[in-house]
Coordinates of C-alpha atoms in Angstrom, one line a residue:
Chain A
M1 CA 0.1 8.2 -42.0
P2 CA 2.6 9.3 -38.7
H3 CA 2.0 7.5 -35.6
T4 CA 3.3 7.3 -32.1
I5 CA 5.2 4.8 -30.4
A6 CA 2.0 2.6 -29.3
E7 CA 0.6 3.0 -32.6
K8 CA 3.6 1.3 -34.3
I9 CA 4.3 -1.2 -31.6
L10 CA 0.7 -2.5 -31.9
A11 CA 0.5 -2.4 -35.8
A12 CA 3.6 -4.5 -35.7
K13 CA 2.6 -7.2 -33.3
A14 CA -0.8 -7.1 -35.0
G15 CA 1.0 -7.9 -38.4
L16 CA -1.2 -5.0 -39.9
K17 CA 0.7 -1.8 -41.7
E18 CA -0.9 0.8 -39.7
V19 CA -3.7 1.3 -36.9
E20 CA -5.3 4.1 -35.2
P21 CA -6.3 5.0 -32.1
G22 CA -10.1 3.1 -31.0
Q23 CA -9.3 0.2 -33.4
L24 CA -9.4 -3.3 -31.9
V25 CA -6.7 -5.3 -33.0
T26 CA -5.7 -8.9 -32.0
A27 CA -1.7 -8.9 -31.2
R28 CA 0.8 -11.5 -30.5
P29 CA 2.6 -10.4 -27.2
D30 CA 6.4 -10.8 -26.9
K31 CA 6.1 -11.9 -23.2
A32 CA 3.9 -12.6 -20.9
M33 CA 4.6 -12.3 -17.2
S34 CA 2.7 -13.6 -14.1
H35 CA 3.7 -13.5 -10.3
D36 CA 1.9 -15.3 -7.4
N37 CA -1.3 -15.0 -9.2
A38 CA 0.0 -17.5 -11.5
G39 CA -1.6 -19.7 -9.3
L40 CA -4.9 -18.8 -10.6
V41 CA -3.9 -18.2 -14.3
I42 CA -3.0 -22.0 -14.0
R43 CA -6.4 -22.9 -12.8
Q44 CA -8.0 -20.9 -15.4
F45 CA -5.5 -22.3 -18.2
R46 CA -6.5 -25.9 -17.1
Q47 CA -10.6 -24.7 -17.3
I48 CA -10.1 -23.8 -21.0
G49 CA -9.0 -27.4 -21.4
A50 CA -5.5 -26.4 -23.2
E51 CA -2.7 -28.5 -22.6
K52 CA 0.6 -26.9 -23.8
V53 CA 1.1 -23.0 -23.4
F54 CA 2.0 -21.3 -26.8
D55 CA 5.7 -20.7 -26.0
P56 CA 7.2 -21.5 -23.1
A57 CA 10.3 -19.2 -24.0
R58 CA 7.8 -16.4 -23.7
I59 CA 6.3 -17.0 -20.1
I60 CA 8.1 -15.3 -17.0
I61 CA 7.2 -15.8 -13.6
P62 CA 8.6 -14.6 -10.9
L63 CA 7.1 -14.6 -7.0
D64 CA 7.4 -11.8 -5.2
H65 CA 3.6 -10.7 -3.7
R66 CA 3.4 -13.5 -0.8
A67 CA 7.1 -14.4 -0.7
P68 CA 8.0 -16.4 1.3
A69 CA 4.5 -17.7 1.6
E70 CA 2.6 -16.1 4.3
S71 CA 0.1 -18.8 4.3
E72 CA -0.8 -22.2 3.6
K73 CA -3.2 -20.8 0.7
T74 CA -0.2 -19.1 -0.7
A75 CA 2.1 -22.3 -0.1
A76 CA 0.0 -24.2 -2.0
A77 CA -0.3 -21.8 -4.9
H78 CA 3.5 -21.6 -5.1
K79 CA 3.7 -24.9 -5.1
S80 CA 1.2 -25.5 -8.0
I81 CA 3.3 -22.9 -10.1
R82 CA 6.9 -24.8 -9.1
E83 CA 5.0 -27.7 -10.6
F84 CA 3.2 -26.0 -13.9
V85 CA 6.7 -24.5 -14.8
A86 CA 8.6 -27.9 -14.6
E87 CA 5.2 -29.6 -16.3
Q88 CA 5.5 -26.7 -19.3
G89 CA 9.3 -26.1 -19.7
V90 CA 9.1 -22.3 -18.5
A91 CA 12.8 -21.6 -17.8
A92 CA 12.0 -17.9 -16.8
F93 CA 10.6 -19.0 -13.1
Y94 CA 12.2 -17.0 -10.5
D95 CA 11.7 -18.3 -7.1
I96 CA 11.1 -16.1 -4.1
R97 CA 15.0 -15.7 -3.9
E98 CA 15.2 -13.0 -6.9
G99 CA 12.6 -10.3 -5.9
I100 CA 10.0 -8.1 -7.5
C101 CA 8.7 -9.3 -10.7
H102 CA 9.1 -6.1 -12.9
Q103 CA 12.6 -5.3 -11.3
V104 CA 13.1 -8.9 -12.2
M105 CA 11.7 -8.5 -15.6
I106 CA 14.4 -5.6 -16.6
E107 CA 17.5 -6.9 -14.7
K108 CA 17.2 -10.1 -16.3
G109 CA 16.8 -8.9 -19.9
H110 CA 13.1 -9.7 -20.3
V111 CA 12.1 -6.6 -21.7
L112 CA 13.4 -5.1 -25.0
P113 CA 12.4 -1.9 -26.7
G114 CA 9.9 -2.1 -29.1
E115 CA 8.2 -4.9 -27.5
L116 CA 4.5 -5.5 -26.5
I117 CA 4.3 -7.1 -22.6
L118 CA 1.6 -8.1 -20.9
G119 CA 1.6 -9.2 -17.1
T120 CA -1.0 -10.0 -14.7
D121 CA -0.4 -7.0 -12.3
S122 CA -1.3 -3.4 -13.2
H123 CA 2.1 -2.0 -12.9
T124 CA 3.4 -4.0 -15.8
T125 CA 3.3 -0.5 -17.5
S126 CA 6.8 -0.3 -16.1
Y127 CA 8.7 -1.5 -19.1
G128 CA 7.9 1.7 -20.7
C129 CA 11.2 2.6 -19.1
L130 CA 12.9 0.5 -21.4
A131 CA 10.6 1.9 -24.7
A132 CA 8.7 -1.4 -24.5
A133 CA 4.7 -1.2 -24.8
S134 CA 3.4 -2.9 -21.6
S135 CA 0.0 -3.0 -19.8
G136 CA -1.5 -5.3 -17.0
I137 CA -4.3 -7.8 -17.5
G138 CA -6.2 -10.0 -15.5
A139 CA -5.5 -13.8 -14.6
T140 CA -8.2 -15.4 -16.8
E141 CA -7.2 -13.2 -19.7
M142 CA -3.3 -14.4 -19.3
A143 CA -4.6 -17.9 -19.5
A144 CA -6.2 -17.0 -22.8
V145 CA -3.0 -15.7 -23.9
W146 CA -1.0 -18.8 -22.6
A147 CA -3.4 -21.1 -24.7
T148 CA -3.7 -19.2 -28.0
G149 CA -0.4 -16.4 -27.7
E150 CA -3.2 -13.6 -28.5
I151 CA -5.1 -11.0 -27.4
W152 CA -7.5 -8.4 -28.5
L153 CA -6.7 -4.7 -27.4
R154 CA -7.8 -1.4 -28.4
V155 CA -5.0 0.7 -29.8
P156 CA -5.3 3.9 -27.5
E157 CA -4.7 7.7 -27.7
T158 CA -1.4 9.1 -26.8
I159 CA -0.7 12.2 -24.3
R160 CA 2.6 13.5 -24.9
I161 CA 4.2 14.9 -21.7
E162 CA 7.0 17.6 -22.3
V163 CA 9.0 18.2 -19.1
K164 CA 11.1 21.3 -19.2
G165 CA 13.7 22.4 -17.0
N166 CA 16.1 20.5 -14.3
F167 CA 15.2 18.5 -11.1
G168 CA 16.2 20.7 -8.1
L169 CA 18.0 19.6 -4.7
N170 CA 15.9 16.9 -3.2
V171 CA 13.7 16.8 -6.1
Y172 CA 12.9 13.1 -7.7
P173 CA 11.5 11.4 -10.3
K174 CA 8.9 10.2 -7.7
D175 CA 7.9 14.0 -7.1
L176 CA 7.7 14.3 -10.8
A177 CA 5.5 11.4 -11.1
L178 CA 3.0 12.4 -8.2
Y179 CA 2.8 15.8 -9.4
L180 CA 1.9 14.3 -13.1
L181 CA -0.6 12.0 -11.1
G182 CA -2.3 14.8 -9.2
L183 CA -2.3 16.9 -12.4
L184 CA -4.3 14.2 -14.8
T185 CA -5.8 12.6 -11.6
A186 CA -6.4 8.8 -11.4
R187 CA -8.4 8.8 -14.7
G188 CA -6.5 11.3 -16.7
A189 CA -4.9 9.0 -18.8
D190 CA -7.6 5.8 -18.9
Y191 CA -7.0 4.0 -21.8
M192 CA -4.2 5.6 -23.0
S193 CA -0.7 5.6 -23.8
L194 CA 1.7 7.9 -22.4
E195 CA 5.2 9.3 -23.9
Y196 CA 7.5 11.5 -22.1
Y197 CA 9.9 13.9 -23.7
G198 CA 12.4 16.8 -22.3
K199 CA 15.9 17.2 -21.4
A200 CA 15.5 16.1 -17.8
I201 CA 13.9 12.6 -19.3
S202 CA 17.1 12.1 -21.6
Q203 CA 19.3 12.4 -18.8
M204 CA 17.0 10.2 -16.5
P205 CA 18.7 6.7 -15.9
V206 CA 16.8 3.9 -16.1
S207 CA 15.7 3.9 -12.5
G208 CA 13.8 7.0 -12.2
R209 CA 12.0 6.0 -15.5
F210 CA 10.9 3.2 -14.4
T211 CA 9.2 5.3 -11.5
L212 CA 7.4 7.3 -13.9
C213 CA 6.2 4.6 -16.2
N214 CA 5.0 2.5 -12.9
L215 CA 2.9 5.3 -11.6
A216 CA 1.7 6.4 -14.7
M217 CA -0.6 3.1 -14.0
E218 CA -2.4 5.1 -11.4
M219 CA -3.7 7.7 -13.9
G220 CA -5.4 4.5 -15.6
A221 CA -2.5 4.6 -18.5
K222 CA -2.6 1.5 -20.5
F223 CA 1.2 2.1 -21.7
A224 CA 3.8 4.7 -20.4
I225 CA 6.7 5.0 -23.1
I226 CA 9.9 6.7 -22.5
P227 CA 11.5 6.9 -25.9
Y228 CA 14.9 5.0 -26.7
D229 CA 18.0 6.6 -26.5
A230 CA 21.5 6.4 -25.2
Q231 CA 20.5 5.8 -21.8
T232 CA 18.2 2.7 -22.6
E233 CA 21.1 1.4 -24.8
A234 CA 23.6 1.4 -21.9
Y235 CA 21.3 -0.5 -19.5
L236 CA 20.5 -3.2 -21.9
K237 CA 24.0 -3.6 -23.4
A238 CA 25.1 -5.1 -20.1
R239 CA 22.0 -7.4 -19.7
A240 CA 20.3 -8.6 -22.7
P241 CA 22.5 -10.3 -25.3
F242 CA 19.8 -9.8 -28.1
K243 CA 18.5 -7.9 -31.0
W244 CA 16.1 -5.0 -30.5
T245 CA 14.3 -2.5 -33.1
P246 CA 13.8 0.5 -30.9
V247 CA 10.6 2.1 -32.2
A248 CA 10.2 6.1 -32.2
A249 CA 7.4 8.2 -32.5
D250 CA 6.7 10.1 -36.1
P251 CA 7.6 13.7 -35.6
D252 CA 4.4 15.0 -36.5
A253 CA 2.7 11.9 -34.4
K254 CA -0.9 12.8 -33.5
Y255 CA -1.4 13.4 -29.9
T256 CA -4.7 13.8 -27.9
R257 CA -3.3 15.9 -25.8
V258 CA 0.1 17.4 -24.7
V259 CA 0.8 18.2 -20.8
E260 CA 3.9 20.6 -20.4
V261 CA 5.7 20.6 -16.9
D262 CA 8.3 23.2 -15.6
L263 CA 10.8 21.0 -13.3
D264 CA 12.2 24.2 -12.0
R265 CA 9.0 25.4 -10.1
L266 CA 8.4 21.5 -8.6
E267 CA 9.1 20.9 -5.2
P268 CA 8.7 17.5 -3.4
Q269 CA 5.3 15.9 -3.3
I270 CA 3.1 13.7 -1.4
A271 CA 0.0 11.9 -1.8
L272 CA -2.5 12.1 1.1
P273 CA -5.0 9.6 1.8
H274 CA -7.0 7.7 0.6
R275 CA -6.3 8.1 -3.0
P276 CA -2.7 8.4 -5.1
D277 CA -3.8 11.5 -7.0
N278 CA -4.5 13.3 -3.8
V279 CA -1.1 15.3 -4.0
V280 CA 0.0 18.1 -2.6
P281 CA 3.1 20.0 -1.9
L282 CA 5.2 18.2 1.1
G283 CA 4.7 21.4 3.3
K284 CA 0.9 20.9 3.3
A285 CA 1.1 17.2 5.2
A286 CA 4.1 18.4 7.5
G287 CA 3.9 17.7 11.1
V288 CA 1.8 14.3 10.6
K289 CA 3.0 12.1 13.3
L290 CA 3.6 8.4 11.8
D291 CA 3.7 4.8 13.1
Q292 CA 5.3 3.1 9.7
I293 CA 7.9 4.1 7.0
V294 CA 8.2 2.2 4.1
I295 CA 11.4 2.2 1.5
G296 CA 11.0 0.0 -1.2
S297 CA 8.5 -1.3 -3.9
C298 CA 8.7 -1.7 -7.7
T299 CA 8.2 2.2 -7.6
N300 CA 10.9 3.1 -5.3
G301 CA 13.0 0.0 -4.2
R302 CA 16.0 0.3 -6.4
I303 CA 19.8 1.3 -5.7
D304 CA 19.8 4.9 -5.9
D305 CA 16.5 5.0 -3.9
L306 CA 18.2 2.8 -1.1
D307 CA 21.4 5.1 -1.4
I308 CA 19.4 8.4 -1.2
A309 CA 17.6 7.2 1.9
A310 CA 20.9 6.0 3.6
S311 CA 22.8 9.3 2.4
I312 CA 20.0 11.4 4.2
I313 CA 19.9 9.3 7.4
G314 CA 23.6 9.3 7.6
R315 CA 25.0 8.4 11.0
R316 CA 21.9 9.7 12.6
K317 CA 19.4 7.3 13.9
V318 CA 15.5 6.6 13.2
S319 CA 13.2 7.9 15.3
T320 CA 12.0 5.4 18.1
K321 CA 8.7 6.3 17.0
V322 CA 8.6 4.9 13.8
R323 CA 9.2 1.6 12.3
L324 CA 11.5 1.8 9.3
L325 CA 10.8 -0.8 7.0
V326 CA 13.5 -1.1 3.9
I327 CA 12.9 -3.4 0.9
P328 CA 15.8 -3.9 -1.7
G329 CA 13.6 -4.2 -5.1
S330 CA 15.4 -7.3 -6.1
R331 CA 18.3 -9.9 -5.0
E332 CA 20.7 -7.7 -7.4
I333 CA 19.8 -4.6 -5.7
Y334 CA 19.9 -6.3 -2.1
L335 CA 23.6 -7.5 -2.9
E336 CA 25.2 -4.2 -4.5
A337 CA 23.2 -2.1 -1.3
L338 CA 25.1 -5.2 1.0
R339 CA 28.2 -4.1 -0.9
K340 CA 28.1 -0.5 -0.8
G341 CA 27.5 -0.6 2.8
I342 CA 24.1 0.8 2.5
L343 CA 22.2 -1.6 4.2
E344 CA 25.1 -1.8 7.0
S345 CA 24.0 1.8 7.6
L346 CA 20.8 1.8 7.5
V347 CA 20.1 -1.1 10.1
E348 CA 22.9 0.7 12.4
A349 CA 20.5 3.6 12.0
G350 CA 17.4 1.5 13.2
A351 CA 15.7 0.1 9.8
V352 CA 14.2 -3.3 9.6
V353 CA 15.4 -5.1 6.1
L354 CA 12.7 -7.1 4.5
N355 CA 13.7 -9.5 1.9
P356 CA 13.0 -8.4 -1.8
G357 CA 9.3 -8.7 -2.4
C358 CA 6.2 -7.0 -2.1
G359 CA 5.3 -7.6 1.3
P360 CA 3.6 -4.4 3.1
C361 CA 2.8 -2.5 -0.3
L362 CA -0.3 -4.2 -0.9
G363 CA -0.9 -5.3 2.6
A364 CA -0.2 -8.7 2.1
H365 CA 2.3 -9.3 5.0
Q366 CA 5.3 -7.7 6.5
G367 CA 4.1 -4.7 8.1
I368 CA 0.8 -4.5 8.2
L369 CA -0.9 -1.7 9.7
A370 CA -3.4 -1.3 12.6
A371 CA -6.7 0.9 12.9
G372 CA -5.4 4.5 13.6
E373 CA -2.0 4.0 12.5
K374 CA -0.4 6.5 10.0
C375 CA 2.3 5.2 7.7
L376 CA 4.6 7.6 4.9
A377 CA 5.6 5.0 2.1
T378 CA 7.6 5.2 -1.4
T379 CA 5.0 2.7 -2.9
N380 CA 2.4 3.1 -5.5
R381 CA -0.9 3.2 -3.8
N382 CA -3.1 4.4 -0.8
F383 CA -6.2 3.2 -1.1
K384 CA -8.1 2.7 1.9
G385 CA -7.2 -0.8 3.6
R386 CA -4.4 -1.0 1.1
M387 CA -1.6 -1.8 3.6
G388 CA -4.3 -3.6 6.4
S389 CA -6.8 -2.0 8.5
G390 CA -9.2 0.2 6.5
E391 CA -8.6 2.8 9.3
A392 CA -5.1 3.2 8.6
E393 CA -3.9 5.9 6.7
V394 CA -1.0 5.7 4.2
Y395 CA 0.8 8.8 2.4
L396 CA 3.3 8.4 -0.5
C397 CA 6.2 9.8 -1.4
S398 CA 9.7 9.7 -2.2
P399 CA 12.8 8.0 -1.0
A400 CA 14.5 11.1 0.4
V401 CA 11.0 12.3 2.3
A402 CA 10.8 9.0 3.7
A403 CA 14.2 9.0 5.1
Q404 CA 14.1 12.4 6.5
A405 CA 10.3 11.6 8.0
A406 CA 12.4 8.3 9.8
L407 CA 14.7 10.7 11.7
I408 CA 12.1 12.6 13.2
G409 CA 8.9 10.7 13.1
E410 CA 6.5 12.8 11.5
I411 CA 5.8 14.1 7.7
P412 CA 8.8 16.7 7.4
D413 CA 8.1 20.2 6.0
R414 CA 11.6 19.7 3.9
I415 CA 14.6 17.6 3.4
L416 CA 17.5 18.8 5.3
P417 CA 21.2 18.2 3.9
Chain B
M1 CA -28.0 -14.7 -21.1
P2 CA -27.6 -11.8 -23.3
Y3 CA -31.1 -10.6 -24.0
E4 CA -32.4 -11.7 -20.2
V5 CA -33.3 -8.7 -17.9
L6 CA -32.1 -8.0 -15.0
R7 CA -34.1 -6.2 -12.3
G8 CA -32.9 -5.1 -8.5
S9 CA -32.3 -2.2 -5.9
V10 CA -29.6 0.4 -6.7
F11 CA -26.3 0.7 -4.6
R12 CA -24.8 3.8 -5.1
Y13 CA -21.3 4.9 -5.0
G14 CA -18.8 7.6 -6.2
D15 CA -15.9 8.2 -8.6
S16 CA -12.7 6.0 -8.6
V17 CA -14.2 2.9 -6.3
D18 CA -10.6 1.1 -6.2
T19 CA -10.0 -2.8 -6.4
D20 CA -8.6 -2.4 -2.8
V21 CA -12.1 -1.5 -1.2
I22 CA -13.8 -3.7 -3.6
I23 CA -12.0 -6.8 -2.2
P24 CA -8.9 -6.0 -0.1
A25 CA -5.5 -7.9 -0.4
R26 CA -5.9 -9.7 2.9
Y27 CA -8.5 -11.8 1.2
C28 CA -6.8 -12.5 -2.1
T29 CA -5.4 -15.7 -1.5
S30 CA -9.0 -17.1 -2.1
F31 CA -10.3 -17.0 -5.9
H32 CA -13.2 -18.7 -4.6
A33 CA -16.7 -16.2 -4.9
A34 CA -17.8 -18.0 -2.0
E35 CA -14.9 -16.9 0.7
L36 CA -14.3 -13.4 -1.3
A37 CA -18.1 -12.1 -1.5
P38 CA -18.6 -12.0 2.5
H39 CA -16.0 -9.3 2.7
C40 CA -16.9 -7.3 -1.1
L41 CA -16.8 -3.3 -0.4
E42 CA -16.0 -3.9 3.2
D43 CA -13.9 -1.0 3.6
L44 CA -15.9 1.3 1.8
D45 CA -19.2 0.6 3.0
P46 CA -19.2 -2.3 5.8
T47 CA -22.9 -2.4 5.6
F48 CA -22.9 -3.3 1.8
V49 CA -22.8 -7.3 2.0
K50 CA -25.3 -7.1 5.1
R51 CA -27.8 -5.3 2.5
V52 CA -27.5 -6.5 -0.8
S53 CA -29.6 -9.3 -2.3
A54 CA -29.2 -11.3 -4.9
G55 CA -29.7 -9.4 -8.6
D56 CA -29.1 -6.0 -6.9
I57 CA -27.3 -3.5 -9.1
I58 CA -24.2 -1.1 -8.3
V59 CA -24.2 2.1 -9.8
A60 CA -21.0 4.1 -9.9
G61 CA -19.1 7.4 -11.0
Y62 CA -15.8 7.2 -13.1
N63 CA -13.0 5.2 -13.2
F64 CA -14.7 2.2 -11.5
G65 CA -12.5 -0.7 -10.5
C66 CA -9.2 1.3 -10.7
G67 CA -6.1 0.0 -9.1
S68 CA -4.7 -3.4 -9.0
S69 CA -5.0 -6.3 -11.7
R70 CA -6.6 -8.8 -9.5
E71 CA -9.7 -10.6 -10.8
N72 CA -10.8 -11.3 -7.1
A73 CA -12.7 -8.2 -7.3
P74 CA -15.2 -9.1 -9.9
I75 CA -15.4 -12.2 -8.6
A76 CA -16.1 -10.8 -5.6
I77 CA -18.9 -8.8 -6.9
K78 CA -20.3 -11.2 -8.8
G79 CA -20.2 -13.7 -5.7
A80 CA -22.0 -10.8 -3.7
G81 CA -25.1 -11.3 -6.1
V82 CA -25.1 -8.3 -7.8
A83 CA -26.3 -8.5 -11.1
C84 CA -24.9 -6.1 -13.1
V85 CA -22.4 -2.8 -12.4
I86 CA -23.5 0.5 -14.2
A87 CA -20.7 3.1 -14.3
R88 CA -20.0 6.4 -15.9
S89 CA -16.6 4.7 -17.0
F90 CA -14.7 1.7 -16.0
A91 CA -10.7 1.4 -15.4
R92 CA -9.2 -0.7 -18.2
I93 CA -8.1 -3.8 -16.2
F94 CA -11.5 -4.1 -14.3
Y95 CA -13.2 -3.8 -17.5
R96 CA -11.7 -6.7 -19.2
N97 CA -11.5 -8.9 -15.8
S98 CA -15.4 -8.3 -15.9
I99 CA -16.2 -9.2 -19.3
N100 CA -13.7 -12.3 -19.1
I101 CA -15.6 -13.7 -15.8
G102 CA -18.9 -12.7 -17.3
L103 CA -19.7 -10.0 -14.7
P104 CA -22.2 -7.5 -17.0
I105 CA -21.2 -4.3 -16.8
L106 CA -22.6 -1.0 -18.5
S107 CA -21.0 2.3 -19.3
A108 CA -23.9 4.7 -19.3
P109 CA -22.8 8.2 -17.9
E110 CA -26.6 9.4 -18.3
A111 CA -28.2 6.6 -16.4
V112 CA -25.7 7.3 -13.5
D113 CA -27.3 10.8 -13.2
G114 CA -30.8 9.6 -13.3
L115 CA -30.3 6.8 -10.8
N116 CA -30.4 6.8 -6.9
E117 CA -29.9 4.7 -4.0
G118 CA -32.5 2.3 -3.5
D119 CA -34.2 3.0 -6.9
I120 CA -35.6 -0.2 -8.7
V121 CA -33.8 -0.5 -12.0
E122 CA -34.7 -2.8 -15.1
V123 CA -31.4 -3.5 -16.9
E124 CA -31.0 -5.8 -20.7
P125 CA -27.3 -6.4 -21.1
G126 CA -27.9 -7.7 -24.3
T127 CA -29.6 -4.3 -25.8
G128 CA -27.8 -2.0 -23.0
A129 CA -31.4 -0.5 -22.3
I130 CA -31.5 0.7 -18.7
R131 CA -34.9 1.7 -17.0
N132 CA -35.4 3.3 -13.7
I133 CA -38.8 1.7 -12.5
T134 CA -38.6 3.8 -9.5
R135 CA -38.8 7.1 -11.0
G136 CA -38.9 6.7 -14.7
G137 CA -36.4 7.3 -17.4
V138 CA -34.8 5.1 -20.2
W139 CA -31.2 5.1 -21.1
T140 CA -29.1 3.0 -23.5
A141 CA -25.7 2.0 -22.3
D142 CA -22.6 2.5 -24.8
A143 CA -22.4 -0.5 -27.2
F144 CA -19.7 -3.1 -27.0
P145 CA -17.6 -3.3 -30.1
A146 CA -18.4 -7.0 -31.8
E147 CA -15.4 -8.8 -30.7
I148 CA -16.3 -8.1 -26.7
Q149 CA -19.9 -8.8 -28.0
S150 CA -18.7 -12.4 -28.8
I151 CA -16.9 -13.0 -25.4
I152 CA -19.8 -11.6 -23.5
R153 CA -22.4 -14.1 -25.5
A154 CA -20.0 -17.1 -24.9
G155 CA -20.3 -16.0 -21.2
G156 CA -17.1 -15.2 -20.7
L157 CA -13.4 -15.7 -21.7
V158 CA -12.6 -19.3 -20.5
E159 CA -15.5 -20.7 -22.6
Y160 CA -14.9 -18.0 -25.6
V161 CA -11.5 -19.6 -26.4
Q162 CA -12.8 -23.2 -25.7
K163 CA -15.1 -22.6 -28.7
R164 CA -12.2 -21.1 -30.4
L165 CA -9.9 -24.0 -29.8
A166 CA -12.2 -26.6 -30.4
S167 CA -13.0 -25.3 -33.9
R168 CA -9.3 -24.9 -35.2

């Protein structure tokens, strides 16, 4: 029987010859990632009564959500995590210096094609950028994985995304991701896997693929996978000195739906408050006065994102009406942006650079919004209360749109060269 | 627990109630139900916590619990005294989290059509039976697969895994 990538990976990890959508399997994940919420995972792990984790070499813990600790409670949680990883021999522990968990996962070679990876973060779907099947779970579920090395999973149906045409000037993978989200809606891919195909996907670097797979979560996707190709291999060769087994879909695999997108007609997109799938072309939101702009997050905090923002701002100044926060996604990105002069140019323009981490994206700290304030962000969610006050508004866009907005203090109708 | 009958008033909400409105990140440094519950749904319905009584039931549309993987969300709902959530559908991580921490959830699209704010409803999580006591109407929720039923019967995932490890 022909199969999709999700079906093949789940069959392999469940030790079965083949599986079909709807079937429940018991699978053994290759990696298990947790961030600051490892504090709760540890508590539940103790509650279960297990003594040793199933395999310390498969557990990865970067601290990023509230880093450095913004409160005494978080400080205590971080401390308990540091003690736990020492006790259990978890080598892949990344303290607050490294950056956002998902970015750290791909940079440090913890994601390989064909792997099944679980994480206690909804945006774990991002690892599909390296052709892995990866998904978010809760803390108690992770405690059970740490204790047993197993998890039950439902084999998902797969949606095939066919991308035609080419990205126009100032149109980016984020715009495609937002457009798809608007088209499929917040529940359009609930419980499902996505596979992306087309020339523009083959040509897209891992960074843009990351953005696509990351935002697929907002459609409810369980997995979002870009098939393995030369781009995947090039990225991994420098970072993962391991063997991997790429998994491709069979040519006649069954898809529950095929969605076609024509990039030639795509313009910059923006998600209006308070839902990520409330997506319109940029022009429809033009003129909204802003208080804060955030460029960063696991969605859009990579070197090319910062580079685009810096090149649009150039030698001009950030409007005094707005606060521009820039957050490199990881220490590696931070260093590269320093060396290339990207951060120097952004700081000259008036940006405030924060340490690599999640910070304002989830309203944890560093840039909380007051009632009545409006924020434009390259992040992934604009739910009510997401970045602070429930009376604040968040709009989502690409780094290019965010940079243009920073110059004028309002949502632009277009990006000027 | 599976065959007990729950009875409470309906609190009705729409589609895609997200985990940020169920419990905002500003409170998520705590995992304790008693600390989370006073803020449950405060950005969506500031009156909810004041009005809800132990045993009441949330009824909602599609994709309930979308967004973050934070387990604080079902913990906050359970802590607020909510006995059960009935929705047209649930977002996948919230679905798993609820089962894992022992918050009864039922997927029942037709029942959602027949339940209004304030109606008294009876629910048997064990059989999926839902009855509108105020205005009549009986429905059966979608059945859980056998594996998931075992977790529910154990009272949650911690208890389920404890039993499994003990029997090894």
